[in-house]
PDB file of C-alpha atoms in Angstrom:
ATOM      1  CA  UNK A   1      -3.552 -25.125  25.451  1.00  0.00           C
ATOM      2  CA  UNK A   2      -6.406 -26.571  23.045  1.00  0.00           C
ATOM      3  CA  UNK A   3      -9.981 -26.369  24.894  1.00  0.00           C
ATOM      4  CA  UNK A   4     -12.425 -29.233  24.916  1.00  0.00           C
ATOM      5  CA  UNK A   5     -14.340 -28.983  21.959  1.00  0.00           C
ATOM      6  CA  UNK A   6     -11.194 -28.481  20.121  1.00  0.00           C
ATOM      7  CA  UNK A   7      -9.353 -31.363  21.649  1.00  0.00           C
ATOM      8  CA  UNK A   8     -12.187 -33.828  21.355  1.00  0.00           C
ATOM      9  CA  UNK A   9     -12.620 -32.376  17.334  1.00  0.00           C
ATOM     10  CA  UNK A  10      -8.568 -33.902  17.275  1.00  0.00           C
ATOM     11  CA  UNK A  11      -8.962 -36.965  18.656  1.00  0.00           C
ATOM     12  CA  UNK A  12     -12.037 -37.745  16.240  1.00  0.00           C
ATOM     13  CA  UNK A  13      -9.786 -36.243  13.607  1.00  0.00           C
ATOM     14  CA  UNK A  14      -6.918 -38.362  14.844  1.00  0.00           C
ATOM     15  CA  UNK A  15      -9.380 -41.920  15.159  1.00  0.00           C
ATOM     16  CA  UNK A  16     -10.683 -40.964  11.408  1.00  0.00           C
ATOM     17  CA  UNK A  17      -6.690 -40.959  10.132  1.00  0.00           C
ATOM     18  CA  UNK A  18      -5.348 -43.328  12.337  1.00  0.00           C
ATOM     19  CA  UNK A  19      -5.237 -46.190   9.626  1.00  0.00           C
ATOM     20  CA  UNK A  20      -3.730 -44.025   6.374  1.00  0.00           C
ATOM     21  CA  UNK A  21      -5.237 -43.205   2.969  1.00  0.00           C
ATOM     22  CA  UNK A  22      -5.714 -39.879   3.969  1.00  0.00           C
ATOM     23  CA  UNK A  23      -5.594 -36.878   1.286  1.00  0.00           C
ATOM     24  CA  UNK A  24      -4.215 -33.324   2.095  1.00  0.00           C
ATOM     25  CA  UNK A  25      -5.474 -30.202   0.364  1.00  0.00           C
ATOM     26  CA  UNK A  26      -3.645 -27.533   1.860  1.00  0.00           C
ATOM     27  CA  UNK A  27      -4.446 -23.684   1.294  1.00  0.00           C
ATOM     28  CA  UNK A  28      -2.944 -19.618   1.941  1.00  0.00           C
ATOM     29  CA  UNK A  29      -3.890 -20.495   5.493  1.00  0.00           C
ATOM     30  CA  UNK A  30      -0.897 -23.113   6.023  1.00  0.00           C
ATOM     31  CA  UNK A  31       1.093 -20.574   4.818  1.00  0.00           C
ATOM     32  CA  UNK A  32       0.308 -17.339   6.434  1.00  0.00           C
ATOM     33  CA  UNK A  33       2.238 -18.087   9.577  1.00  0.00           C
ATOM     34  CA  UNK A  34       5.482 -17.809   7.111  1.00  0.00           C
ATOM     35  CA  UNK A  35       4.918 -14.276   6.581  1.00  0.00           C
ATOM     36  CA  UNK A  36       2.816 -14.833   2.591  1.00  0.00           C
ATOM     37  CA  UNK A  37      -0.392 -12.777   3.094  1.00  0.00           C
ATOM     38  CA  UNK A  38      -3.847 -14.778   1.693  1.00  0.00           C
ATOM     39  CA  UNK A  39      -6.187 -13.802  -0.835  1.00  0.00           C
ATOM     40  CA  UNK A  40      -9.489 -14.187   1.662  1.00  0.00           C
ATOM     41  CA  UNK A  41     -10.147 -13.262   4.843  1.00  0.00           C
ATOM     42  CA  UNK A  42     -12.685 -15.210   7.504  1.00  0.00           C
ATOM     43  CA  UNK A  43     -15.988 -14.908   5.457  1.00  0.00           C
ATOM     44  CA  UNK A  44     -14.053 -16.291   2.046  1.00  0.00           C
ATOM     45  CA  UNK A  45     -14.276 -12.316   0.788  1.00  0.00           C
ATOM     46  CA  UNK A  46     -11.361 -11.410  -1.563  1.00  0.00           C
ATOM     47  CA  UNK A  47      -9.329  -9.157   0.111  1.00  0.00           C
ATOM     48  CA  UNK A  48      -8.384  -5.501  -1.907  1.00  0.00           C
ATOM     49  CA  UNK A  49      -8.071  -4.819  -5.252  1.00  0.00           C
ATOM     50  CA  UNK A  50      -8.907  -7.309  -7.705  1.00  0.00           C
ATOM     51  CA  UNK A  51      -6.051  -9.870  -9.011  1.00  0.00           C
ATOM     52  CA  UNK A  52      -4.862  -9.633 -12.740  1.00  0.00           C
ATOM     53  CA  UNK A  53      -6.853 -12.058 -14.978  1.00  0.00           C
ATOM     54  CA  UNK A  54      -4.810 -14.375 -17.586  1.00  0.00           C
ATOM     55  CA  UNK A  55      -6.672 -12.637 -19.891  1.00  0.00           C
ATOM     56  CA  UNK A  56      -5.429  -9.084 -18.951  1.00  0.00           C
ATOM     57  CA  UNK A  57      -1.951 -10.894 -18.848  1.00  0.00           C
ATOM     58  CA  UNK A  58      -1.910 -11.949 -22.399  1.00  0.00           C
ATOM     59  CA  UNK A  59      -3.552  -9.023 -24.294  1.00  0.00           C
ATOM     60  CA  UNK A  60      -0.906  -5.891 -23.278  1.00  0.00           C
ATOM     61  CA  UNK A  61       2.581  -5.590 -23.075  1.00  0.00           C
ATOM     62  CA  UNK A  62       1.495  -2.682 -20.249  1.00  0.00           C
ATOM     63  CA  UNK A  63      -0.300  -5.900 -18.368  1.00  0.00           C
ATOM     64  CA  UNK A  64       2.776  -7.517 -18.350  1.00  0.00           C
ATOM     65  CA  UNK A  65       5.027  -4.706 -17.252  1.00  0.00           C
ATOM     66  CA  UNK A  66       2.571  -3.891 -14.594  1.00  0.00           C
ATOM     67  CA  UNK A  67       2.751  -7.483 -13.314  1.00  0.00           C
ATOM     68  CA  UNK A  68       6.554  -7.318 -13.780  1.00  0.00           C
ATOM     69  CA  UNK A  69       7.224  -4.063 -11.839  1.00  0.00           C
ATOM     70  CA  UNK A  70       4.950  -5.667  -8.748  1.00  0.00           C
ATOM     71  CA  UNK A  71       6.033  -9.197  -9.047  1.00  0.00           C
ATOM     72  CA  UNK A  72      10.384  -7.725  -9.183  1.00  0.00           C
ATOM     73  CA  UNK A  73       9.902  -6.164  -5.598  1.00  0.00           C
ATOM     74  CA  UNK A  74       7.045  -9.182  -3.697  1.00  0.00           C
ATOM     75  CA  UNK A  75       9.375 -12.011  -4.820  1.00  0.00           C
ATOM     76  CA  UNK A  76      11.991 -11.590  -1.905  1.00  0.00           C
ATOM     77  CA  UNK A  77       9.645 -12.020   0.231  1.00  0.00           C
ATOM     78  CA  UNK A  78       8.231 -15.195  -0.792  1.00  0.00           C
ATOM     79  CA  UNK A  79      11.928 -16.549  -1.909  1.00  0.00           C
ATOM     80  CA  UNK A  80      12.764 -15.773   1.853  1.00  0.00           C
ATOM     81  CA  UNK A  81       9.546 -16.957   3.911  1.00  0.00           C
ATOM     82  CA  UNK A  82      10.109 -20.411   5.658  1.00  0.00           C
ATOM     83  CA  UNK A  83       8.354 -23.460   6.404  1.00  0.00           C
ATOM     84  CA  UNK A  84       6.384 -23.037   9.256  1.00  0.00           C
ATOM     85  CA  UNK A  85       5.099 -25.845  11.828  1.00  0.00           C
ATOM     86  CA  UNK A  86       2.426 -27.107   9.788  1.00  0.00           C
ATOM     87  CA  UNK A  87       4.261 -27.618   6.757  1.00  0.00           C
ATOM     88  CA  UNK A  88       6.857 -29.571   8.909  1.00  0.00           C
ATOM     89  CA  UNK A  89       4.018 -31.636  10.412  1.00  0.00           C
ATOM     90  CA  UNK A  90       2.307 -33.199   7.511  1.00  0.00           C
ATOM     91  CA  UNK A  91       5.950 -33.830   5.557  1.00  0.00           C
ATOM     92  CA  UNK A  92       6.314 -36.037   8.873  1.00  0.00           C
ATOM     93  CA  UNK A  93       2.716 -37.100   7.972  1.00  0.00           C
ATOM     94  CA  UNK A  94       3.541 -38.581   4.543  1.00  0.00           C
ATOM     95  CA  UNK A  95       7.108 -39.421   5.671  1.00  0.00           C
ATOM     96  CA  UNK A  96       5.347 -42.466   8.405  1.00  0.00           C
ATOM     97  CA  UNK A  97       2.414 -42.970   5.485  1.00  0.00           C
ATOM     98  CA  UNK A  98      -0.287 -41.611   7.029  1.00  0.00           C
ATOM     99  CA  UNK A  99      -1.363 -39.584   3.911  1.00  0.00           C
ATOM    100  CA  UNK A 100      -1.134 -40.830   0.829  1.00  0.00           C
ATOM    101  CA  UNK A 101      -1.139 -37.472  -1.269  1.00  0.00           C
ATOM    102  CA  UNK A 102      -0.606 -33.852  -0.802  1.00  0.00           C
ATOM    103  CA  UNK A 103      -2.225 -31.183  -3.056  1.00  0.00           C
ATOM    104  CA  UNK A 104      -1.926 -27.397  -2.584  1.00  0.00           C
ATOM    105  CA  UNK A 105      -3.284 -24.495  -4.324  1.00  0.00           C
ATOM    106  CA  UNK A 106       0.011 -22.680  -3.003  1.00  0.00           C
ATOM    107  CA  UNK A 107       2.183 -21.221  -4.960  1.00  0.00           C
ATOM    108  CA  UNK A 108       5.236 -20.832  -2.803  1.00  0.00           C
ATOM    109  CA  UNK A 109       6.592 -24.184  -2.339  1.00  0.00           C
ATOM    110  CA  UNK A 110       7.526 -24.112   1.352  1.00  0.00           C
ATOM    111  CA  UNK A 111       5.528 -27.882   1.294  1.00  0.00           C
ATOM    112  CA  UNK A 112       8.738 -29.345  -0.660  1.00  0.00           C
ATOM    113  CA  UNK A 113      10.905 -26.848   1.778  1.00  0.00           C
ATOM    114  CA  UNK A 114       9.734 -28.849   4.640  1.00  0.00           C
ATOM    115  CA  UNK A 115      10.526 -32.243   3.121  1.00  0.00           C
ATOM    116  CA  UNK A 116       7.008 -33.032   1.364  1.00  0.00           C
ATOM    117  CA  UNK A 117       7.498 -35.396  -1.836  1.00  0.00           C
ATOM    118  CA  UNK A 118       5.654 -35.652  -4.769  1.00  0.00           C
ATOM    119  CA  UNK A 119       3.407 -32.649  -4.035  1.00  0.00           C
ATOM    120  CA  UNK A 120       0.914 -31.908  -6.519  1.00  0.00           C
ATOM    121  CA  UNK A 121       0.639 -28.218  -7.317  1.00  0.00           C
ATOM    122  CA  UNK A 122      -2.482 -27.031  -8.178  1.00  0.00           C
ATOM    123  CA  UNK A 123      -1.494 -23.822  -8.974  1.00  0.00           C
ATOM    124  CA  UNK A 124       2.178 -24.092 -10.130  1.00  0.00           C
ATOM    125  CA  UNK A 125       4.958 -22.915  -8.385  1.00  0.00           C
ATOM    126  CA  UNK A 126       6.686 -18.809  -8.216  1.00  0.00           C
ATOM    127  CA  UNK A 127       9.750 -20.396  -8.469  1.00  0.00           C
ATOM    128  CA  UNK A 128       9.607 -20.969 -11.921  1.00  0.00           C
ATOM    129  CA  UNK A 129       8.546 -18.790 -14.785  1.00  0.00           C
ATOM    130  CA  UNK A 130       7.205 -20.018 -18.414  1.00  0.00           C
ATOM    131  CA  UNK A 131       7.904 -18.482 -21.776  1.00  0.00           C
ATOM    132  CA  UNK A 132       4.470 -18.459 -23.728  1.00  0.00           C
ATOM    133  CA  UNK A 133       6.578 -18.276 -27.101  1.00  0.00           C
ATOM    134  CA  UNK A 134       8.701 -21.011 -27.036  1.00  0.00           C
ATOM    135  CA  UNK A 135       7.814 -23.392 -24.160  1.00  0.00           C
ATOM    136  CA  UNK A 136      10.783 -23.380 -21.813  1.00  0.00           C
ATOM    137  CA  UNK A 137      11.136 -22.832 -18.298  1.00  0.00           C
ATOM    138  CA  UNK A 138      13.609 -20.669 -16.116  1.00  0.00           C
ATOM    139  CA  UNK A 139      14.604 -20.303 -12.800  1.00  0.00           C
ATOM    140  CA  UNK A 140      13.173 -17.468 -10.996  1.00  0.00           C
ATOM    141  CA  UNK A 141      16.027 -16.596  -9.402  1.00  0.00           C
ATOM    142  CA  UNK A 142      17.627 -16.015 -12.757  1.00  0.00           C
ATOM    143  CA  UNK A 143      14.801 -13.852 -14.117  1.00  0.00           C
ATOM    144  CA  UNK A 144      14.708 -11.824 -10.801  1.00  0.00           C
ATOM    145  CA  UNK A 145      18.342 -11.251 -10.968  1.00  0.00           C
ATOM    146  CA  UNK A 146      18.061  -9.938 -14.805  1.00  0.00           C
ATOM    147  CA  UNK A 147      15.031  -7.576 -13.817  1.00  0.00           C
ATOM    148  CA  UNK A 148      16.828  -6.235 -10.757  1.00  0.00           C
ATOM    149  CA  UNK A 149      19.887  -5.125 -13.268  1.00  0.00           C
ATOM    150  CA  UNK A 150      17.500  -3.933 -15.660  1.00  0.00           C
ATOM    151  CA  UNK A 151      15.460  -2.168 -13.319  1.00  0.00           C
ATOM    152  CA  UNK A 152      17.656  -0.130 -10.797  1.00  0.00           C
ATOM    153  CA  UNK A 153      15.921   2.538 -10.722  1.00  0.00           C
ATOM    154  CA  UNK A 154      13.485   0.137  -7.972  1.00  0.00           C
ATOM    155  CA  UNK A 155      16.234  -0.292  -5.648  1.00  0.00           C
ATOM    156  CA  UNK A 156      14.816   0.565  -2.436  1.00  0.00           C
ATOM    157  CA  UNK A 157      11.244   1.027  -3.208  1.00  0.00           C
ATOM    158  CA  UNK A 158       9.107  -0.154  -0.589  1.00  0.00           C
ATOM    159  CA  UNK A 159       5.990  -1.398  -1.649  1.00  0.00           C
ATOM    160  CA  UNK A 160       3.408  -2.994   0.572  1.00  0.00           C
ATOM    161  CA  UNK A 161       3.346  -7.193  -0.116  1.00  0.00           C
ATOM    162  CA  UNK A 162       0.260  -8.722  -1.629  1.00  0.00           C
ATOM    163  CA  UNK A 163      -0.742 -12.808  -2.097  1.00  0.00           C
ATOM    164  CA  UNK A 164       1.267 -14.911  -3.802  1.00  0.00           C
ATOM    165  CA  UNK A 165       4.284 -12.781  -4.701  1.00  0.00           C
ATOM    166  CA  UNK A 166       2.619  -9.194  -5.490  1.00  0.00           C
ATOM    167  CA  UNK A 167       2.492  -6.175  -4.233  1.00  0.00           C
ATOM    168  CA  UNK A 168       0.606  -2.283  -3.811  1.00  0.00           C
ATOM    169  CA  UNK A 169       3.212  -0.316  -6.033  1.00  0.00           C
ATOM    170  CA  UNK A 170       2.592   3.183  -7.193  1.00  0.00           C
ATOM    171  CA  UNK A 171       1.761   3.695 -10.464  1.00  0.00           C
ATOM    172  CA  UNK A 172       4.390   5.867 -11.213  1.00  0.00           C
ATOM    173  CA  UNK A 173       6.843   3.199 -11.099  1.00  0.00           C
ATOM    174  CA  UNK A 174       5.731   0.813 -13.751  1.00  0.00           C
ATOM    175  CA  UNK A 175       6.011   3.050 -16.779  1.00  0.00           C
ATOM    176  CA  UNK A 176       9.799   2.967 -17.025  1.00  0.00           C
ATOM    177  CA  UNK A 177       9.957  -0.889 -16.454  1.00  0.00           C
ATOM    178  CA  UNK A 178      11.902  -3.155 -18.749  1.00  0.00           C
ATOM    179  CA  UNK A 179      10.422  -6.684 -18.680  1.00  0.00           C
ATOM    180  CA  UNK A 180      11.787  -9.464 -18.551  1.00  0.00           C
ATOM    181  CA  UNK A 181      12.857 -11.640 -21.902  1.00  0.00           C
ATOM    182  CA  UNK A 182      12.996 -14.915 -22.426  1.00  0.00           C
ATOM    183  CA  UNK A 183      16.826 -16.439 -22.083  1.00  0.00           C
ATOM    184  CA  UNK A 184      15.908 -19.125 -24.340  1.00  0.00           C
ATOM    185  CA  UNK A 185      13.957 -17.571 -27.413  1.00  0.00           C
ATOM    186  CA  UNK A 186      14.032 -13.776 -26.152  1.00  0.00           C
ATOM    187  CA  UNK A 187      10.836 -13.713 -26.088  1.00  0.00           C
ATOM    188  CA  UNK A 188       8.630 -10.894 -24.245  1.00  0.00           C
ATOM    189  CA  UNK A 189       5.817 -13.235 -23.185  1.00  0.00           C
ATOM    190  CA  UNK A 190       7.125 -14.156 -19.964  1.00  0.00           C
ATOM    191  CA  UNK A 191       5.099 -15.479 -17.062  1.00  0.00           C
ATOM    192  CA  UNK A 192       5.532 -17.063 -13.778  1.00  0.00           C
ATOM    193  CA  UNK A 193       4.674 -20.900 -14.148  1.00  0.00           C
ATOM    194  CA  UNK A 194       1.414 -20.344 -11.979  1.00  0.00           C
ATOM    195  CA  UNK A 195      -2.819 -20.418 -12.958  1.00  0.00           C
ATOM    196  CA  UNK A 196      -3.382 -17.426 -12.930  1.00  0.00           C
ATOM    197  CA  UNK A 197      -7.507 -15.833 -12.360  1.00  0.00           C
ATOM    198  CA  UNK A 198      -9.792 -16.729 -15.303  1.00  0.00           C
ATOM    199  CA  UNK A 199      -6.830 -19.652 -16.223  1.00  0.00           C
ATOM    200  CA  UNK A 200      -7.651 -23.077 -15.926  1.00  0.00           C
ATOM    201  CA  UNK A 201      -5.610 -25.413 -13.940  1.00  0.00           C
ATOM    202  CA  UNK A 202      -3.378 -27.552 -16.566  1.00  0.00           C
ATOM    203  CA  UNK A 203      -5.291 -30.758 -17.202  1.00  0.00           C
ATOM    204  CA  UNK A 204      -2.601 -33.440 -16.576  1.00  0.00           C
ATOM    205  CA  UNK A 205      -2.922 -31.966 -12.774  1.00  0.00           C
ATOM    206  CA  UNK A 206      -5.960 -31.704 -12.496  1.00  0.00           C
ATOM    207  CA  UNK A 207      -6.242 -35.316 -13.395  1.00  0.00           C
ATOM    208  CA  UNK A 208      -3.410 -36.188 -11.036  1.00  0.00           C
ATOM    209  CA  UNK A 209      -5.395 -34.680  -8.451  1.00  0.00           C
ATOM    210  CA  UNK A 210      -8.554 -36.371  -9.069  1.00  0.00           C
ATOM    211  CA  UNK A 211      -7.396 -39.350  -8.864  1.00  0.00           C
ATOM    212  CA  UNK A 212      -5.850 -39.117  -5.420  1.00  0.00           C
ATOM    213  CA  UNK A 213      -9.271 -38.081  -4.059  1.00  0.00           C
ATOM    214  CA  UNK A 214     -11.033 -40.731  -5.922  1.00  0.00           C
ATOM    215  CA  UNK A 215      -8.166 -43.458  -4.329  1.00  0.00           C
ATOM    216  CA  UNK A 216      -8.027 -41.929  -1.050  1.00  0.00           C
ATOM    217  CA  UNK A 217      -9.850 -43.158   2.064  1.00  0.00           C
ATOM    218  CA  UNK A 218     -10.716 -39.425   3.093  1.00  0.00           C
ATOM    219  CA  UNK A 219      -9.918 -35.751   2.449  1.00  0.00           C
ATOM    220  CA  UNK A 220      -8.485 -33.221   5.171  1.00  0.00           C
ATOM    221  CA  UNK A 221      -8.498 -29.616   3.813  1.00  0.00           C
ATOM    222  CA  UNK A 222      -5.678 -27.113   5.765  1.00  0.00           C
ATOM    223  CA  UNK A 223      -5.937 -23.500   5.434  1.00  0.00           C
ATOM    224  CA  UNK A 224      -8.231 -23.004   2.734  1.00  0.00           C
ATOM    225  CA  UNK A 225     -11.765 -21.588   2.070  1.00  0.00           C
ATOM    226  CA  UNK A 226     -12.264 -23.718  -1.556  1.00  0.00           C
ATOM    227  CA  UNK A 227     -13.186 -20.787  -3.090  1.00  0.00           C
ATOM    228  CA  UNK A 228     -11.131 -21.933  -6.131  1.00  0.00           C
ATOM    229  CA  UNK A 229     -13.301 -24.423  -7.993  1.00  0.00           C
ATOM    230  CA  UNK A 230     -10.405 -26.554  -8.811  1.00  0.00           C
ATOM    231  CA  UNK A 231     -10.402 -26.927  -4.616  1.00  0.00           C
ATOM    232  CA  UNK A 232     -14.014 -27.594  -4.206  1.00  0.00           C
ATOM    233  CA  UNK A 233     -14.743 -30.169  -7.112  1.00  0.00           C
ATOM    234  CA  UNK A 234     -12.328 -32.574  -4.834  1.00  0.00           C
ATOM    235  CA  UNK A 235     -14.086 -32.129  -1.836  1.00  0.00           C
ATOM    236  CA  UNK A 236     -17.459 -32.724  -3.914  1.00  0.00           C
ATOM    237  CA  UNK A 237     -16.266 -35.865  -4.719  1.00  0.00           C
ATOM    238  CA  UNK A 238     -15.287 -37.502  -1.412  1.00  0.00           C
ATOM    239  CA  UNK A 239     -18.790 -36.200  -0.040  1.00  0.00           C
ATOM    240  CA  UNK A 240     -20.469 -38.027  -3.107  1.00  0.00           C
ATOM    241  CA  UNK A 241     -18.521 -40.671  -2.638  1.00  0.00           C
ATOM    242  CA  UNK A 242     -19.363 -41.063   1.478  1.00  0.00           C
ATOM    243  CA  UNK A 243     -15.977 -40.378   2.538  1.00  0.00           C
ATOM    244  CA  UNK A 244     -15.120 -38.139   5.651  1.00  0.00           C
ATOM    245  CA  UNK A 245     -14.439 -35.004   4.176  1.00  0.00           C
ATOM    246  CA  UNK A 246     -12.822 -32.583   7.356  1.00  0.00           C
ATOM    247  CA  UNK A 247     -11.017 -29.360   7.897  1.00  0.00           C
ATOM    248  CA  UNK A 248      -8.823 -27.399   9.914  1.00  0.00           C
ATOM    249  CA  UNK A 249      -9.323 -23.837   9.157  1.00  0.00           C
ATOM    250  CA  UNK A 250     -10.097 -20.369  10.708  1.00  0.00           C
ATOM    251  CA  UNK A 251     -13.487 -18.907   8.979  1.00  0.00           C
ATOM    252  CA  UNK A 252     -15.932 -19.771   6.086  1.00  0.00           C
ATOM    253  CA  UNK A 253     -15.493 -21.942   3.567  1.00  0.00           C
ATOM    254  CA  UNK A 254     -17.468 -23.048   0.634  1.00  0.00           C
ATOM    255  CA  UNK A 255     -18.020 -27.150   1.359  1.00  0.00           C
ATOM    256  CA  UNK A 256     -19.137 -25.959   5.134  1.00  0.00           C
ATOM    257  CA  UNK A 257     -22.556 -28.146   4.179  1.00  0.00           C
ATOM    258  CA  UNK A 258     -20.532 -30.821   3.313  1.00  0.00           C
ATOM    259  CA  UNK A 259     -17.820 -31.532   5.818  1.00  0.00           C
ATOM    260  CA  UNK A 260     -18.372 -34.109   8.415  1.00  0.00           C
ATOM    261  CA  UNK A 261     -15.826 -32.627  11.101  1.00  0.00           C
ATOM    262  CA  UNK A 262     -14.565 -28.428  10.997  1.00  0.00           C
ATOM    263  CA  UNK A 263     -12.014 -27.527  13.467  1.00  0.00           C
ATOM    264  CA  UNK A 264     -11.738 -23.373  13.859  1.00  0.00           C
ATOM    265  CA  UNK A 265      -8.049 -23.661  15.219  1.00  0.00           C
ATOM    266  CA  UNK A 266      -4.655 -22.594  14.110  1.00  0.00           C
ATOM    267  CA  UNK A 267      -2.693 -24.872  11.815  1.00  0.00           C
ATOM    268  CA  UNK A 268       0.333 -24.567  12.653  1.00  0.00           C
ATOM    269  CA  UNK A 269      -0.581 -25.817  16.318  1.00  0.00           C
ATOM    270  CA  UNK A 270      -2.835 -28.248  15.000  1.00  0.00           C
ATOM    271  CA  UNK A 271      -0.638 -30.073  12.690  1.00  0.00           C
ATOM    272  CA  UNK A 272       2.030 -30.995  15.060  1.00  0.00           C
ATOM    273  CA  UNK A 273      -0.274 -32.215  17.582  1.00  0.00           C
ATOM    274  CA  UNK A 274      -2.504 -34.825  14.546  1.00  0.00           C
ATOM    275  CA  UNK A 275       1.707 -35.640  13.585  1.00  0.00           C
ATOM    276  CA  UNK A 276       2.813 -36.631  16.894  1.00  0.00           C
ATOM    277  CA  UNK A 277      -0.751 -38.795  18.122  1.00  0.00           C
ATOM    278  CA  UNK A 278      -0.411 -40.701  14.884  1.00  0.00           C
ATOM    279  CA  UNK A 279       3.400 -41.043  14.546  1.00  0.00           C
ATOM    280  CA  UNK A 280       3.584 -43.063  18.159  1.00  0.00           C
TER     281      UNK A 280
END
């Protein structure tokens, strides 16, 4: 059961999006009821070791096999995790037109799992991976199954899961790891088809997603803290702009001055409660 201040924060929630034109910006919070651990925790403080930067990606073929080595024994995990509630709630959400556009910073795709169209990735996907040499794209189910039969000396390494796909692996392991190559070019430059720390987010997307705030009639943000300044600039622009700006998540984040409505409450039974007051 919701109490009051929470339930009266939904229904002005629920009166703000009651006529469309609403914007989602979803973050690791919508997604951390499917089992994919976040980057942040309440205060918007990185949690553990620091992520590999783009730049430490590109200069060393011992970046890359680290990465590699990691990214071979997190990926089940993320391949496996399921929509959750709140991912089912706003693809019900754009399915009846109440929101107009949905943009994550997630990596995992469990939005177009759930039945979400047309979902603007901020931050790419896991599910592909790029080759820097030549261009092309894979399947990451292909380049997971070549690492696995490169690689089985990992079979049955446990390794504690990180965000978005890595994990805590010993040291020890990496040195013998064979990365992948690209299928296309064999190139050794291989790299899942996501931004990456210190990478900028690929300007045709950025512009897509620009535009959606500029169009829309409001912003909701799910599960994020906007750390990510690619997150942020949107909400900067619907507060310049005078349009509600609101969220639904659990802690800190950075547009807290700027948001005209913050509900502290779980997503996932959130969601499905905004879905079925505006869907009847």
């Amino acid at each position: 059961m919701l109490d009051s201040p929470i339930r009266e924060h939904l229904d002005i929630l629920h009166q703000a999006m009651a006529d469309g034109g609403f914007v989602v910006l979803t973050g690791a919070g919508i997604s951390t009821p499917s089992g994919i651990p976040d980057y942040r925790d309440s205060e918007g403080v990185r949690r553990g070791r620091q992520p590999m930067m783009y730049q430490e990606f590109l200069a060393a073929p011992e970046s890359r096999r680290r990465y590699w080595a990691r990214a071979m024994l997190g990926w089940p995990r993320v391949r496996q995790a399921q929509p959750n509630a709140a991912h089912s709630a706003l693809a019900e959400l754009q399915r009846q037109g109440q929101i107009d556009a949905l943009i994550t910073q997630n990596v995992d795709t469990l939005h177009d799992q759930a039945g979400s169209h047309d979902v603007i990735e901020l931050h790419g996907s896991l599910h592909r991976v790029l080759c820097l040499d030549c261009g092309q794209r894979s399947a990451r189910d292909d380049i997971q199954q070549r690492m696995v039969e490169q690689n089985p000396y990992l079979a049955g390494v446990d390794a504690v899961q990180a965000p978005d796909g890595d994990t805590l692996l010993d040291p020890a392991f990496e040195a013998r790891f064979q990365t992948p190559q690209c299928p296309y070019c064999a190139g050794e430059r291989m790299k899942p088809d996501v931004v990456f720390f210190g990478e900028n987010v690929a300007q045709p997307t950025a512009a897509r997603a620009m535009a959606a705030a500029e169009d829309a009639k409001g912003l909701l943000v799910v599960g994020s803290s906007l750390m990510a300044y690619s997150a942020f600039r949107l909400c900067r622009v619907i507060a310049d702009r005078g349009k509600p700006l609101m969220a639904i998540n659990l802690g800190k984040t950075r547009a807290d001055e700027l948001l005209d409505l913050k509900i502290e409450a779980s997503c996932e039974q959130l969601l499905p409660l905004l879905a079925q007051h505006l869907t009847t």
